[in-house]
CSV table of C-alpha atoms in Angstrom, one decimal:
chain,number,residue,atom,x,y,z
H,1,MET,CA,105.2,134.3,81.1
H,2,THR,CA,104.0,131.2,83.0
H,3,ASN,CA,101.0,131.7,85.3
H,4,HIS,CA,101.9,129.7,88.4
H,5,GLN,CA,98.3,129.7,89.6
H,6,THR,CA,97.1,127.8,86.5
H,7,ASP,CA,100.2,125.8,85.7
H,8,PRO,CA,100.9,123.5,88.7
H,9,LEU,CA,104.3,122.4,87.3
H,10,TYR,CA,105.7,125.9,88.1
H,11,SER,CA,103.6,126.6,91.2
H,12,ARG,CA,105.1,127.6,94.5
H,13,VAL,CA,104.2,124.8,97.0
H,14,VAL,CA,104.3,125.6,100.7
H,15,ILE,CA,104.3,122.5,103.0
H,16,VAL,CA,103.3,123.2,106.6
H,17,GLY,CA,104.9,120.4,108.6
H,18,ALA,CA,108.2,118.6,108.2
H,19,GLY,CA,107.6,114.9,108.8
H,20,GLN,CA,107.3,111.7,106.8
H,21,ALA,CA,104.4,112.8,104.7
H,22,ALA,CA,105.9,116.3,104.0
H,23,ALA,CA,109.1,114.7,102.8
H,24,ALA,CA,107.2,112.3,100.6
H,25,VAL,CA,105.4,115.3,99.0
H,26,ALA,CA,108.7,117.1,98.3
H,27,ARG,CA,110.5,114.1,96.9
H,28,THR,CA,107.6,113.1,94.6
H,29,LEU,CA,107.0,116.7,93.4
H,30,ARG,CA,110.6,116.8,92.1
H,31,ALA,CA,110.5,113.2,90.8
H,32,GLU,CA,107.4,114.1,88.8
H,33,GLY,CA,109.1,117.1,87.2
H,34,HIS,CA,107.9,120.0,89.4
H,35,GLN,CA,109.9,123.1,88.6
H,36,GLY,CA,108.4,125.6,91.1
H,37,GLY,CA,109.6,126.5,94.5
H,38,ILE,CA,109.0,124.2,97.5
H,39,ILE,CA,109.0,125.7,101.0
H,40,MET,CA,108.8,123.4,104.0
H,41,LEU,CA,108.0,124.8,107.4
H,42,GLY,CA,108.7,122.6,110.4
H,43,GLU,CA,108.4,123.3,114.1
H,44,GLU,CA,111.1,120.9,115.3
H,45,ARG,CA,114.8,121.9,115.4
H,46,VAL,CA,115.6,119.2,112.8
H,47,GLY,CA,114.2,118.4,109.3
H,48,PRO,CA,112.1,115.4,108.4
H,49,TYR,CA,113.3,112.1,110.0
H,50,GLU,CA,112.1,108.6,110.5
H,51,ARG,CA,109.9,108.4,113.6
H,52,PRO,CA,109.4,104.6,113.9
H,53,PRO,CA,112.9,104.0,115.4
H,54,LEU,CA,112.1,106.4,118.3
H,55,SER,CA,110.1,103.7,120.2
H,56,LYS,CA,112.4,100.9,119.1
H,57,ALA,CA,116.1,101.3,118.5
H,58,TRP,CA,116.3,104.7,120.1
H,59,LEU,CA,115.0,103.6,123.5
H,60,SER,CA,116.9,100.3,123.7
H,61,ALA,CA,120.3,101.3,122.3
H,62,GLU,CA,123.1,102.1,124.7
H,63,ASN,CA,123.9,105.2,122.8
H,64,ALA,CA,121.4,107.2,120.8
H,65,PRO,CA,121.5,106.2,117.1
H,66,GLU,CA,122.0,108.7,114.4
H,67,VAL,CA,118.8,110.4,113.1
H,68,ALA,CA,117.5,108.7,110.0
H,69,ALA,CA,117.0,111.9,108.0
H,70,LEU,CA,114.6,112.0,105.2
H,71,LEU,CA,115.9,115.3,103.8
H,72,ASP,CA,119.2,115.9,105.6
H,73,ARG,CA,121.2,119.1,105.3
H,74,SER,CA,122.7,118.0,101.9
H,75,GLN,CA,119.5,116.8,100.4
H,76,PRO,CA,117.4,120.0,100.4
H,77,GLU,CA,119.7,121.4,97.8
H,78,GLN,CA,119.4,118.2,95.7
H,79,PHE,CA,115.7,118.5,95.9
H,80,ASP,CA,115.8,122.3,95.9
H,81,VAL,CA,113.7,122.5,99.0
H,82,ASP,CA,113.7,125.6,101.2
H,83,LEU,CA,113.6,123.8,104.5
H,84,ARG,CA,112.9,126.1,107.5
H,85,THR,CA,113.1,124.4,110.9
H,86,GLY,CA,112.1,125.8,114.2
H,87,THR,CA,109.3,127.7,112.4
H,88,HIS,CA,105.8,128.1,114.0
H,89,VAL,CA,102.9,128.8,111.6
H,90,THR,CA,100.3,130.9,113.3
H,91,ARG,CA,97.7,131.3,110.5
H,92,ILE,CA,96.6,130.3,107.0
H,93,ASP,CA,94.9,133.0,105.0
H,94,ARG,CA,93.2,131.2,102.2
H,95,PRO,CA,91.7,134.2,100.4
H,96,SER,CA,95.1,135.8,100.0
H,97,ARG,CA,96.9,132.5,99.8
H,98,THR,CA,99.4,133.3,102.5
H,99,VAL,CA,100.9,131.5,105.5
H,100,HIS,CA,101.7,133.6,108.5
H,101,VAL,CA,104.7,132.8,110.7
H,102,ASP,CA,105.3,133.8,114.3
H,103,ASP,CA,108.2,136.1,113.4
H,104,GLY,CA,105.9,138.2,111.3
H,105,THR,CA,106.8,136.7,108.0
H,106,GLN,CA,104.0,136.1,105.4
H,107,ILE,CA,104.7,133.4,102.8
H,108,HIS,CA,102.6,133.3,99.6
H,109,PHE,CA,101.6,129.9,98.1
H,110,ASP,CA,100.1,128.7,94.9
H,111,ARG,CA,99.4,125.3,96.4
H,112,LEU,CA,99.4,124.6,100.2
H,113,VAL,CA,100.0,121.2,101.8
H,114,ILE,CA,98.9,120.7,105.4
H,115,ALA,CA,101.1,117.9,106.8
H,116,THR,CA,101.1,119.0,110.5
H,117,GLY,CA,100.8,115.5,111.8
H,118,GLY,CA,99.7,115.1,115.4
H,119,ARG,CA,100.7,115.3,119.0
H,120,ALA,CA,100.5,112.8,121.9
H,121,ARG,CA,97.2,112.9,123.7
H,122,ARG,CA,97.8,114.2,127.3
H,123,LEU,CA,96.5,112.8,130.5
H,124,ALA,CA,95.1,114.8,133.3
H,125,VAL,CA,95.6,112.7,136.4
H,126,PRO,CA,94.7,113.8,139.9
H,127,GLY,CA,97.8,114.6,142.0
H,128,ASP,CA,100.8,117.0,141.6
H,129,ALA,CA,102.7,115.0,139.0
H,130,SER,CA,100.6,115.1,135.8
H,131,ALA,CA,103.1,117.4,134.2
H,132,ASP,CA,105.9,114.9,134.8
H,133,ILE,CA,104.3,112.2,132.7
H,134,ALA,CA,106.5,111.5,129.6
H,135,TYR,CA,105.2,111.1,126.1
H,136,LEU,CA,106.9,109.8,123.0
H,137,ARG,CA,106.5,111.7,119.7
H,138,THR,CA,109.8,113.5,118.9
H,139,ILE,CA,113.6,112.9,119.1
H,140,ASP,CA,113.7,115.1,122.3
H,141,ASP,CA,110.9,112.9,123.8
H,142,ALA,CA,112.9,109.8,123.1
H,143,LEU,CA,116.1,111.2,124.6
H,144,HIS,CA,114.3,112.2,127.7
H,145,ILE,CA,112.7,108.7,128.2
H,146,ARG,CA,115.9,106.9,127.4
H,147,ARG,CA,117.8,108.7,130.1
H,148,GLY,CA,115.3,107.3,132.7
H,149,LEU,CA,115.5,103.7,131.4
H,150,ILE,CA,118.1,102.3,133.8
H,151,ALA,CA,118.4,98.6,134.8
H,152,GLY,CA,116.6,98.0,138.1
H,153,LYS,CA,114.4,101.1,137.9
H,154,ARG,CA,110.6,100.8,137.8
H,155,LEU,CA,108.7,102.1,134.8
H,156,LEU,CA,104.9,102.7,134.7
H,157,VAL,CA,103.5,102.6,131.1
H,158,ILE,CA,100.0,103.9,130.8
H,159,GLY,CA,98.3,102.6,127.7
H,160,GLY,CA,98.4,99.3,125.9
H,161,GLY,CA,98.6,100.6,122.3
H,162,TRP,CA,101.6,100.3,120.0
H,163,ILE,CA,103.7,103.1,121.5
H,164,GLY,CA,103.1,101.8,125.0
H,165,LEU,CA,103.9,98.2,124.1
H,166,GLU,CA,107.1,99.2,122.2
H,167,THR,CA,108.2,101.4,125.1
H,168,ALA,CA,107.6,98.5,127.5
H,169,CYS,CA,109.6,96.1,125.3
H,170,SER,CA,112.5,98.5,124.9
H,171,ALA,CA,112.6,99.1,128.7
H,172,ARG,CA,112.6,95.3,129.5
H,173,LYS,CA,115.5,94.9,127.1
H,174,LEU,CA,117.5,97.3,129.3
H,175,GLY,CA,116.6,95.5,132.5
H,176,VAL,CA,113.9,97.9,133.7
H,177,ASP,CA,111.0,96.6,135.7
H,178,VAL,CA,107.8,97.5,133.8
H,179,VAL,CA,104.2,97.7,134.8
H,180,LEU,CA,101.8,98.4,132.0
H,181,VAL,CA,98.1,99.4,132.7
H,182,GLU,CA,95.4,99.4,130.0
H,183,ALA,CA,91.9,100.5,130.7
H,184,ALA,CA,90.4,98.2,128.0
H,185,GLU,CA,90.2,94.4,128.5
H,186,ARG,CA,92.7,93.7,125.8
H,187,LEU,CA,95.8,95.2,124.1
H,188,CYS,CA,95.5,97.4,121.0
H,189,GLU,CA,91.8,97.2,121.2
H,190,ARG,CA,91.3,100.1,118.8
H,191,THR,CA,93.4,98.7,116.0
H,192,VAL,CA,93.4,94.9,116.0
H,193,PRO,CA,90.9,92.1,116.6
H,194,ALA,CA,91.0,90.2,120.0
H,195,ILE,CA,93.0,87.3,118.6
H,196,VAL,CA,95.9,89.6,117.8
H,197,GLY,CA,95.6,91.2,121.2
H,198,GLN,CA,95.9,87.8,122.8
H,199,HIS,CA,99.1,87.1,121.0
H,200,LEU,CA,100.5,90.5,122.1
H,201,LEU,CA,99.6,89.8,125.7
H,202,LYS,CA,101.4,86.5,125.6
H,203,ILE,CA,104.5,88.1,124.1
H,204,HIS,CA,104.7,90.8,126.8
H,205,ARG,CA,104.1,88.5,129.7
H,206,SER,CA,106.8,86.2,128.4
H,207,LEU,CA,109.2,89.2,128.4
H,208,GLY,CA,108.4,89.9,132.0
H,209,VAL,CA,106.1,92.9,131.5
H,210,ASP,CA,103.5,93.1,134.3
H,211,VAL,CA,100.4,93.8,132.1
H,212,ARG,CA,97.2,94.8,133.9
H,213,LEU,CA,94.1,94.9,131.7
H,214,GLY,CA,91.0,96.7,132.8
H,215,ALA,CA,93.2,98.8,135.0
H,216,GLY,CA,93.9,102.5,135.2
H,217,ILE,CA,95.7,105.2,137.2
H,218,GLU,CA,93.6,107.2,139.7
H,219,ARG,CA,96.3,109.5,141.2
H,220,LEU,CA,100.0,110.3,140.6
H,221,SER,CA,102.1,112.2,143.2
H,222,LYS,CA,105.7,113.3,143.4
H,223,LEU,CA,108.0,111.7,145.9
H,224,PRO,CA,111.5,112.8,147.0
H,225,GLY,CA,114.4,111.8,144.7
H,226,GLU,CA,112.4,112.2,141.5
H,227,ARG,CA,110.2,109.3,142.2
H,228,TYR,CA,106.4,108.9,141.9
H,229,ALA,CA,103.6,107.3,143.8
H,230,ALA,CA,100.8,106.0,141.6
H,231,SER,CA,97.4,104.7,142.7
H,232,LEU,CA,96.6,101.8,140.4
H,233,SER,CA,93.1,100.4,140.8
H,234,GLY,CA,93.2,101.5,144.5
H,235,VAL,CA,96.8,100.2,145.2
H,236,ARG,CA,99.7,102.6,145.9
H,237,GLU,CA,102.9,101.7,144.0
H,238,GLU,CA,106.2,103.6,143.5
H,239,PHE,CA,107.9,104.2,140.2
H,240,ASP,CA,111.0,106.0,138.8
H,241,LEU,CA,109.5,107.0,135.5
H,242,VAL,CA,105.9,107.3,134.0
H,243,VAL,CA,105.3,107.1,130.3
H,244,ALA,CA,101.9,107.4,128.7
H,245,GLY,CA,100.9,106.3,125.2
H,246,VAL,CA,97.2,106.9,125.0
H,247,GLY,CA,96.7,108.0,121.4
H,248,MET,CA,97.3,110.9,119.2
H,249,VAL,CA,95.5,114.2,118.6
H,250,ALA,CA,95.6,115.6,115.0
H,251,ASN,CA,97.2,119.0,114.6
H,252,ASP,CA,94.2,120.3,112.6
H,253,GLU,CA,93.7,123.7,114.4
H,254,LEU,CA,95.4,125.7,111.6
H,255,ALA,CA,93.1,124.1,109.0
H,256,ALA,CA,90.0,124.6,111.1
H,257,GLU,CA,90.8,128.2,111.8
H,258,ALA,CA,91.2,128.7,108.1
H,259,GLY,CA,87.7,127.4,107.5
H,260,LEU,CA,88.5,124.0,106.2
H,261,PRO,CA,86.2,121.1,107.3
H,262,CYS,CA,87.8,119.1,110.1
H,263,ALA,CA,86.6,116.3,112.3
H,264,GLY,CA,89.5,114.8,114.3
H,265,GLY,CA,91.6,115.6,111.3
H,266,VAL,CA,91.5,117.6,108.0
H,267,LEU,CA,88.8,116.1,105.8
H,268,CYS,CA,90.0,115.3,102.4
H,269,ASP,CA,89.9,112.6,99.7
H,270,VAL,CA,92.4,109.7,99.5
H,271,GLU,CA,94.8,111.9,97.5
H,272,GLY,CA,94.7,114.7,99.9
H,273,ARG,CA,92.3,117.1,98.2
H,274,THR,CA,90.3,119.4,100.6
H,275,VAL,CA,87.3,121.5,99.7
H,276,ASP,CA,89.8,124.2,98.6
H,277,PRO,CA,91.3,123.3,95.2
H,278,TYR,CA,94.6,125.0,96.3
H,279,VAL,CA,94.9,123.3,99.7
H,280,PHE,CA,95.8,119.7,100.3
H,281,ALA,CA,96.3,117.5,103.4
H,282,CYS,CA,98.3,114.3,104.0
H,283,GLY,CA,99.7,112.1,106.7
H,284,ASP,CA,98.6,111.7,110.3
H,285,VAL,CA,96.5,114.9,110.1
H,286,ALA,CA,94.4,113.8,107.1
H,287,SER,CA,91.0,112.2,107.6
H,288,PHE,CA,89.7,110.3,104.5
H,289,GLU,CA,87.8,107.3,103.4
H,290,HIS,CA,90.1,104.6,102.3
H,291,PRO,CA,89.0,102.7,99.1
H,292,PHE,CA,89.6,99.3,100.8
H,293,GLY,CA,88.6,100.2,104.3
H,294,PRO,CA,85.3,100.2,106.2
H,295,VAL,CA,82.8,103.0,105.4
H,296,GLY,CA,83.6,106.3,107.0
H,297,MET,CA,86.4,108.9,107.3
H,298,ARG,CA,89.4,108.0,109.4
H,299,ARG,CA,93.0,108.9,109.9
H,300,LEU,CA,95.7,106.3,109.4
H,301,GLU,CA,98.7,106.8,111.7
H,302,SER,CA,101.4,104.9,110.0
H,303,TRP,CA,104.7,105.3,108.1
H,304,ASP,CA,103.2,103.6,105.1
H,305,ASN,CA,100.2,105.9,104.9
H,306,ALA,CA,102.4,109.0,105.2
H,307,GLU,CA,104.6,107.7,102.3
H,308,GLN,CA,101.7,106.7,100.1
H,309,GLN,CA,99.4,109.7,100.7
H,310,GLY,CA,102.3,112.1,100.5
H,311,ALA,CA,103.2,110.8,97.1
H,312,ALA,CA,99.6,110.8,96.0
H,313,CYS,CA,99.1,114.3,97.2
H,314,ALA,CA,102.1,115.5,95.2
H,315,ARG,CA,100.7,113.9,92.0
H,316,ALA,CA,97.3,115.5,92.7
H,317,ILE,CA,99.0,118.9,93.0
H,318,LEU,CA,100.5,118.4,89.5
H,319,GLY,CA,97.2,117.2,88.1
H,320,LYS,CA,98.6,113.8,87.3
H,321,GLN,CA,96.7,110.5,87.2
H,322,ALA,CA,96.6,108.7,90.5
H,323,VAL,CA,98.5,105.6,91.1
H,324,ALA,CA,96.4,102.6,92.1
H,325,HIS,CA,96.0,102.5,95.9
H,326,SER,CA,97.0,99.5,97.9
H,327,LEU,CA,96.0,98.1,101.3
H,328,PRO,CA,97.6,99.9,104.2
H,329,TRP,CA,100.5,98.3,105.9
H,330,PHE,CA,101.9,98.7,109.4
H,331,TRP,CA,104.6,97.0,111.4
H,332,SER,CA,105.8,97.0,115.1
H,333,ASP,CA,108.7,95.4,116.9
H,334,GLN,CA,107.7,93.8,120.2
H,335,GLY,CA,111.0,92.9,121.7
H,336,ASP,CA,112.4,90.3,119.3
H,337,VAL,CA,109.0,89.7,117.8
H,338,ASN,CA,108.0,91.4,114.6
H,339,VAL,CA,104.3,92.1,114.0
H,340,GLN,CA,103.0,93.2,110.6
H,341,ILE,CA,99.5,94.2,109.7
H,342,LEU,CA,98.0,94.4,106.2
H,343,GLY,CA,94.6,96.0,105.5
H,344,PHE,CA,91.8,96.4,108.0
H,345,PRO,CA,91.4,93.1,110.0
H,346,ASN,CA,87.7,92.5,110.8
H,347,ALA,CA,87.1,92.1,114.5
H,348,THR,CA,83.9,90.2,113.9
H,349,ALA,CA,85.2,87.7,111.2
H,350,THR,CA,87.2,84.6,111.8
H,351,PRO,CA,90.6,84.5,110.2
H,352,VAL,CA,92.5,81.6,108.7
H,353,VAL,CA,95.3,80.7,111.1
H,354,ARG,CA,98.7,79.4,109.8
H,355,GLU,CA,100.9,78.6,112.8
H,356,GLY,CA,104.2,76.8,113.4
H,357,ASP,CA,107.8,77.2,114.5
H,358,GLY,CA,107.0,80.2,116.7
H,359,LYS,CA,105.3,82.0,113.7
H,360,VAL,CA,101.7,83.0,113.4
H,361,THR,CA,100.0,84.3,110.3
H,362,LEU,CA,96.3,85.3,110.4
H,363,VAL,CA,94.5,85.9,107.1
H,364,TRP,CA,91.1,87.4,106.6
H,365,LEU,CA,89.1,86.7,103.4
H,366,GLU,CA,86.4,88.7,101.9
H,367,GLU,CA,82.9,87.7,103.1
H,368,CYS,CA,81.2,85.2,100.8
H,369,ALA,CA,77.9,83.4,101.1
H,370,THR,CA,79.7,80.1,100.4
H,371,ASP,CA,83.1,78.6,101.0
H,372,GLU,CA,84.2,79.4,97.4
H,373,PRO,CA,87.6,81.0,96.9
H,374,ALA,CA,87.8,84.6,97.9
H,375,ARG,CA,90.2,87.5,97.9
H,376,ILE,CA,92.4,88.3,100.8
H,377,VAL,CA,91.4,91.6,102.5
H,378,ALA,CA,93.6,91.7,105.6
H,379,ALA,CA,96.4,89.8,107.3
H,380,VAL,CA,98.6,89.9,110.5
H,381,CYS,CA,102.0,88.2,110.6
H,382,ILE,CA,103.6,87.6,113.9
H,383,ASN,CA,107.3,86.6,113.6
H,384,ALA,CA,106.4,85.6,110.0
H,385,ALA,CA,107.9,88.5,108.1
H,386,ALA,CA,108.5,86.5,105.0
H,387,ASP,CA,104.8,85.8,104.6
H,388,MET,CA,103.9,89.5,104.3
H,389,PRO,CA,105.3,90.3,100.9
H,390,VAL,CA,103.8,87.1,99.5
H,391,LEU,CA,100.4,88.1,100.9
H,392,ARG,CA,100.7,91.5,99.4
H,393,ARG,CA,101.4,90.0,96.0
H,394,ILE,CA,98.4,87.7,96.3
H,395,TRP,CA,96.2,90.7,97.1
H,396,GLN,CA,97.7,92.8,94.3
H,397,LYS,CA,97.1,90.1,91.7
H,398,GLY,CA,93.5,89.6,92.8
H,399,VAL,CA,94.1,85.9,93.6
H,400,ARG,CA,91.2,84.1,95.1
H,401,VAL,CA,92.0,81.5,97.7
H,402,ASP,CA,89.8,79.0,99.6
H,403,ARG,CA,90.1,78.7,103.4
H,404,GLU,CA,91.0,75.0,103.3
H,405,THR,CA,94.0,75.5,101.0
H,406,LEU,CA,95.1,78.6,102.8
H,407,ALA,CA,95.1,76.8,106.2
H,408,ALA,CA,97.0,73.7,104.8
H,409,LYS,CA,100.4,73.4,106.5
H,410,ASP,CA,101.9,71.6,103.5
H,411,VAL,CA,101.1,74.5,101.2
H,412,SER,CA,103.4,77.5,101.4
H,413,LEU,CA,102.0,80.9,100.6
H,414,LYS,CA,104.7,81.3,97.9
H,415,SER,CA,103.8,78.0,96.2
H,416,LEU,CA,100.1,79.0,96.4
H,417,LEU,CA,100.9,82.2,94.6
H,418,GLN,CA,103.0,80.5,92.0
H,419,ARG,CA,100.4,77.8,91.3
H,420,THR,CA,97.6,80.4,91.1
H,421,VAL,CA,99.6,82.6,88.7
H,422,GLY,CA,100.4,79.5,86.7
H,423,GLY,CA,96.7,78.9,86.2
H,424,ALA,CA,95.3,76.8,89.0
H,425,LYS,CA,91.5,76.9,88.8
H,426,ASN,CA,89.8,79.5,91.1
H,427,GLY,CA,93.0,80.3,92.9
H,428,GLY,CA,93.2,76.9,94.5
H,429,ALA,CA,96.4,74.9,95.0
H,430,ASN,CA,97.0,71.6,93.2
H,431,ASN,CA,97.2,69.3,96.2
């Protein structure tokens, strides 16, 4: 008789959460030969689905697109996943290895994965309309916002991060007048260097978004006819819809109440291991030290991290050797402009800039005492999507590049990679 507790291949895995990371765990477990039961508990009315389109195609389309399911109603049987939607977990009992559900059900686990993601950070604004501020995190949120995006209406977006910017772009595409206020002095201040924020500002102003930096909202009040009066830096203005994108709060309460160390997320290693050998965490809720990032624990709120860490978590559950980690990758669509980010761009370092034909690629090299060839550590591609896979290959191969060659307009990144792989000295191009 197999002991599920000692043989992870036959263990019962319970996944709390049903998002991108949770789906990656389930898929990878089955792909790696897991034979035990998999129970996935999700609070939403639907199973795992792609969230990135919510602030892009969903908001700007005339009709709501189909949900891009990660485990649709036919796939759970294929992966043999017991998917339970509309399920609220109230408690994790680590000593007895049980999960308690609000209907009184208790579910035993041999291995537990906490993939509870996060929720939109809420604003408390003086006035009587704080509860009417819309946030974008789920399908229902997207549908609610989309109904209010009507040509000629006025939208107030609070927050100049990725969600706020994508919402503003989608609204402009539909002919909505948009005012965006950001308390910081630049856009996406928390995630990208100033040079990238400057490009984002240029994009949005060219689209007709009224971007106001160093500005905030002091009061929000209801008006007749489902309209709102907002006090923005002391000036009263009226709007038809107010959307806030001011960050995310990790749903780590269950973990904290179960005695797991948390600090703005569940503390774990890069493969999702917590201090409890039977409990793992992954996705937006997981806080870990990335092998190629700055020192310190952090959460990575991205599709790519959810996929990578979910898969790594599944292999860790099975006791399998970890796959080599790669630089994190993120993308955003700003109107018709695509922005991609690789790694952790250094706000204090000067990138190499490759620019032309409406495309901009910024590349950061590892810090060296001299101008010798160095490895790529981060990059941002603005409307230069073709550059990103080449840059990723350059990084993966450990190619060293000098700044002069990298900046040369007559040297394509692809040719640089080919020449380097072909044996060019020190990773330089043969000019």
